[in-house]
Coordinates of N, CA and C in Angstrom, one line a residue:
V912 N 1.6 -26.2 17.1 CA 0.9 -24.6 16.8 C 0.5 -24.7 15.2
R913 N -0.5 -24.3 15.0 CA -1.4 -24.2 14.0 C -0.7 -23.0 12.6
E914 N 0.0 -23.0 11.6 CA 0.8 -22.7 11.1 C -0.6 -21.0 10.5
D915 N 0.0 -19.5 10.6 CA -1.2 -19.0 9.9 C -0.3 -18.8 8.1
P916 N -1.1 -18.9 7.5 CA -0.5 -18.5 6.1 C -0.7 -16.5 6.9
G917 N -1.1 -15.9 6.6 CA -0.9 -14.6 6.2 C 0.4 -14.5 7.0
Q918 N 0.5 -15.1 8.8 CA 1.5 -14.5 9.2 C 2.9 -15.8 8.8
W919 N 2.7 -16.1 7.6 CA 4.2 -17.1 7.3 C 4.7 -16.0 5.8
M920 N 3.2 -15.3 5.4 CA 3.5 -14.8 4.1 C 4.5 -13.3 4.3
W921 N 4.2 -12.9 5.7 CA 4.8 -11.6 6.2 C 5.6 -12.0 6.7
F922 N 6.1 -12.8 7.5 CA 7.7 -13.2 7.8 C 8.2 -14.2 6.2
H923 N 7.7 -14.4 5.5 CA 8.7 -14.6 4.7 C 9.2 -13.4 3.9
K924 N 8.1 -11.9 3.6 CA 8.4 -11.2 3.0 C 9.6 -10.3 3.7
R925 N 9.0 -10.1 5.1 CA 10.0 -9.9 6.3 C 11.9 -10.2 5.0
W926 N 11.4 -11.9 5.5 CA 12.8 -12.6 5.0 C 13.5 -12.1 4.1
E927 N 12.3 -11.4 3.0 CA 12.9 -11.6 1.7 C 13.7 -10.2 1.4
I928 N 12.8 -9.0 2.0 CA 12.9 -7.8 2.0 C 14.4 -7.1 3.4
S929 N 15.0 -8.6 4.6 CA 15.6 -7.9 4.9 C 17.4 -8.6 4.3
G930 N 16.8 -9.3 3.6 CA 18.0 -10.3 3.0 C 18.6 -10.1 1.9
P931 N 19.8 -10.2 1.2 CA 20.5 -9.5 0.0 C 19.7 -9.5 -2.0
R932 N 18.6 -10.3 -1.2 CA 17.6 -10.7 -2.7 C 16.7 -8.9 -2.9
G933 N 16.0 -9.0 -1.3 CA 15.2 -8.4 -1.3 C 16.0 -6.7 -1.2
K934 N 17.1 -6.5 -1.4 CA 17.5 -5.5 -0.9 C 18.0 -5.3 -2.9
R935 N 18.0 -6.3 -3.7 CA 18.3 -5.9 -4.4 C 17.3 -5.3 -5.6
Q936 N 16.6 -6.8 -5.1 CA 14.4 -5.8 -5.5 C 14.3 -5.0 -5.1
R937 N 14.5 -4.7 -4.3 CA 14.1 -3.1 -3.8 C 14.7 -1.9 -4.5
A938 N 16.2 -2.4 -4.9 CA 16.9 -1.4 -5.5 C 16.1 -1.2 -6.8
R939 N 16.3 -2.6 -7.4 CA 15.6 -2.7 -9.1 C 14.3 -1.7 -9.3
Q940 N 13.1 -1.9 -7.9 CA 12.0 -0.8 -8.0 C 12.5 0.1 -8.0
R941 N 13.1 0.9 -7.5 CA 13.5 2.0 -7.0 C 14.0 2.8 -8.4
G942 N 14.5 1.9 -8.9 CA 15.1 2.5 -9.9 C 13.8 2.2 -10.9
E943 N 12.9 1.5 -11.7 CA 12.4 1.5 -12.2 C 11.2 2.4 -12.2
A944 N 10.6 2.5 -10.8 CA 9.9 4.0 -10.1 C 10.9 5.1 -10.8
A945 N 11.8 5.2 -10.2 CA 12.9 6.7 -10.4 C 12.8 7.2 -12.3

């Protein structure tokens, strides 16, 4: 199976967003935006 870089990035981003690191990152971004 050939890996699709675009799909890998999408999966990686989803993993980061769902992970604790992503939650902290999103909270920080929300704080900066607000």
